[in-house]
Amino acid sequence: MPKQFYTERDIEDMVARGQMSLIVNDDVVLTDLAFERANRLNFKLIQAHQKPPAAPVRPYMSEEALQKPSPTPSQQTIPAVDEDLRERIRKAVKAKLGDQVDPNLLETIITRVLNNVGVN
C-alpha cells in the first residue's frame, strides 16, 4: 500500500472540515510542520507508540532501559587522587612560571581542575 503524506496545509484543511484526529500507522507520513501544526491545533494523532514523525527507533532508550535507576556516585568507581599526579602538576607549573604563582592559589586551581575532569 502506498504511503500517504500529510502537510501542514492538510492538517489545517482537516480541522476546517471538523475532523479532529488522524490514525497514524506505517503508511502515514507527517511532515515536521504538519506534526507541529497538529499539536498547536489540538489535533489528535492516534497511534500505538506516540513519537515525532521520522523519529529513529532507539533501542537503547527502550522502556526497560529508561526504568533502570542510574548508579549513584557512591556506587560508581571513582579513581583515588594520586598525590603523585598533584606533585607532577605542581612541578610542571613551577618549571614554567617559577615563583610567580602563589602556592595556595596553585593548590586551589589544581583541586578545581582535577574535580572538573573527574579526578577527586
Coordinates of C-alpha atoms in Angstrom, one line a residue:
M1 CA 0.0 0.0 0.0
P2 CA 1.4 3.4 -0.9
K3 CA 2.3 5.9 1.9
Q4 CA 0.1 8.9 2.5
F5 CA 1.9 12.2 3.1
Y6 CA 0.3 14.9 5.2
T7 CA 1.5 18.5 5.2
E8 CA 0.7 21.4 7.4
R9 CA -2.0 22.5 5.0
D10 CA -3.6 19.1 5.0
I11 CA -3.9 19.3 8.8
E12 CA -5.5 22.8 8.6
D13 CA -8.0 21.5 6.0
M14 CA -9.0 18.6 8.2
V15 CA -9.6 20.9 11.2
A16 CA -11.6 23.3 9.0
R17 CA -13.8 20.3 8.0
G18 CA -14.3 19.4 11.6
Q19 CA -12.0 16.3 11.7
M20 CA -10.0 16.4 14.9
S21 CA -8.0 13.2 14.7
L22 CA -6.0 11.1 12.3
I23 CA -5.0 7.5 12.7
V24 CA -1.2 7.3 12.1
N25 CA 0.3 3.9 11.0
D26 CA 3.3 2.8 9.0
D27 CA 1.6 4.0 5.8
V28 CA 1.1 7.6 7.0
V29 CA 3.8 10.2 7.0
L30 CA 3.5 13.6 8.5
T31 CA 5.9 16.4 7.8
D32 CA 7.5 18.2 10.7
L33 CA 5.4 21.2 10.1
A34 CA 2.2 19.1 10.0
F35 CA 3.1 17.5 13.3
E36 CA 3.7 20.8 14.9
R37 CA 0.5 22.3 13.5
A38 CA -1.5 19.3 14.7
N39 CA -0.1 19.8 18.2
R40 CA -0.9 23.6 18.1
L41 CA -4.5 23.0 16.9
N42 CA -5.1 20.1 19.4
F43 CA -5.5 17.8 16.5
K44 CA -5.1 14.2 17.8
L45 CA -2.7 11.9 16.1
I46 CA -3.7 8.4 17.2
Q47 CA -1.1 5.6 17.1
A48 CA 0.2 2.8 19.3
H49 CA 3.5 4.5 20.2
Q50 CA 3.5 8.3 20.2
K51 CA 6.6 9.7 18.6
P52 CA 7.5 12.6 16.3
P53 CA 7.5 12.0 12.6
A54 CA 10.5 10.3 11.1
A55 CA 12.0 9.7 14.6
P56 CA 14.5 6.9 14.6
V57 CA 13.9 3.9 16.7
R58 CA 16.3 4.0 19.6
P59 CA 16.5 0.5 21.2
Y60 CA 18.9 1.9 23.9
M61 CA 16.0 4.2 25.0
S62 CA 13.5 1.3 25.5
E63 CA 11.1 1.4 28.4
E64 CA 13.2 -1.2 30.3
A65 CA 16.3 0.9 29.9
L66 CA 14.6 4.1 31.0
Q67 CA 13.2 2.5 34.1
K68 CA 16.5 1.2 35.4
P69 CA 17.9 3.6 38.1
S70 CA 21.3 5.1 37.3
P71 CA 24.0 4.3 39.8
T72 CA 24.6 6.8 42.5
P73 CA 28.0 8.4 42.7
S74 CA 28.9 6.2 45.7
Q75 CA 28.3 3.1 43.6
Q76 CA 30.5 4.3 40.7
T77 CA 34.2 3.7 40.8
I78 CA 36.0 6.9 41.1
P79 CA 39.7 6.8 40.8
A80 CA 41.5 7.8 44.0
V81 CA 43.5 11.0 43.9
D82 CA 47.1 10.3 43.2
E83 CA 49.3 12.6 45.2
D84 CA 52.0 11.9 42.7
L85 CA 49.8 13.5 40.0
R86 CA 49.3 16.6 42.1
E87 CA 53.1 16.8 42.7
R88 CA 53.8 16.4 38.9
I89 CA 51.4 19.2 38.1
R90 CA 52.9 21.5 40.8
K91 CA 56.5 20.8 39.4
A92 CA 55.4 21.4 35.8
V93 CA 53.7 24.7 36.7
K94 CA 56.8 25.8 38.7
A95 CA 59.0 24.9 35.8
K96 CA 57.0 27.1 33.5
L97 CA 56.2 30.0 35.8
G98 CA 58.7 29.8 38.6
D99 CA 57.7 31.6 41.8
Q100 CA 55.2 33.8 40.0
V101 CA 52.3 31.7 41.3
D102 CA 51.1 31.7 44.9
P103 CA 51.3 28.1 46.3
N104 CA 47.8 28.3 47.9
L105 CA 46.3 29.6 44.6
L106 CA 48.0 26.9 42.7
E107 CA 46.7 24.2 45.0
T108 CA 43.2 25.6 44.7
I109 CA 43.5 25.6 40.9
I110 CA 44.8 22.1 40.8
T111 CA 42.0 20.8 43.0
R112 CA 39.3 22.6 40.9
V113 CA 40.7 21.2 37.6
L114 CA 41.0 17.7 39.0
N115 CA 37.4 17.8 40.2
N116 CA 36.2 19.1 36.8
V117 CA 37.9 16.3 35.0
G118 CA 36.5 13.7 37.4
V119 CA 39.6 13.0 39.5
N120 CA 38.7 13.7 43.1

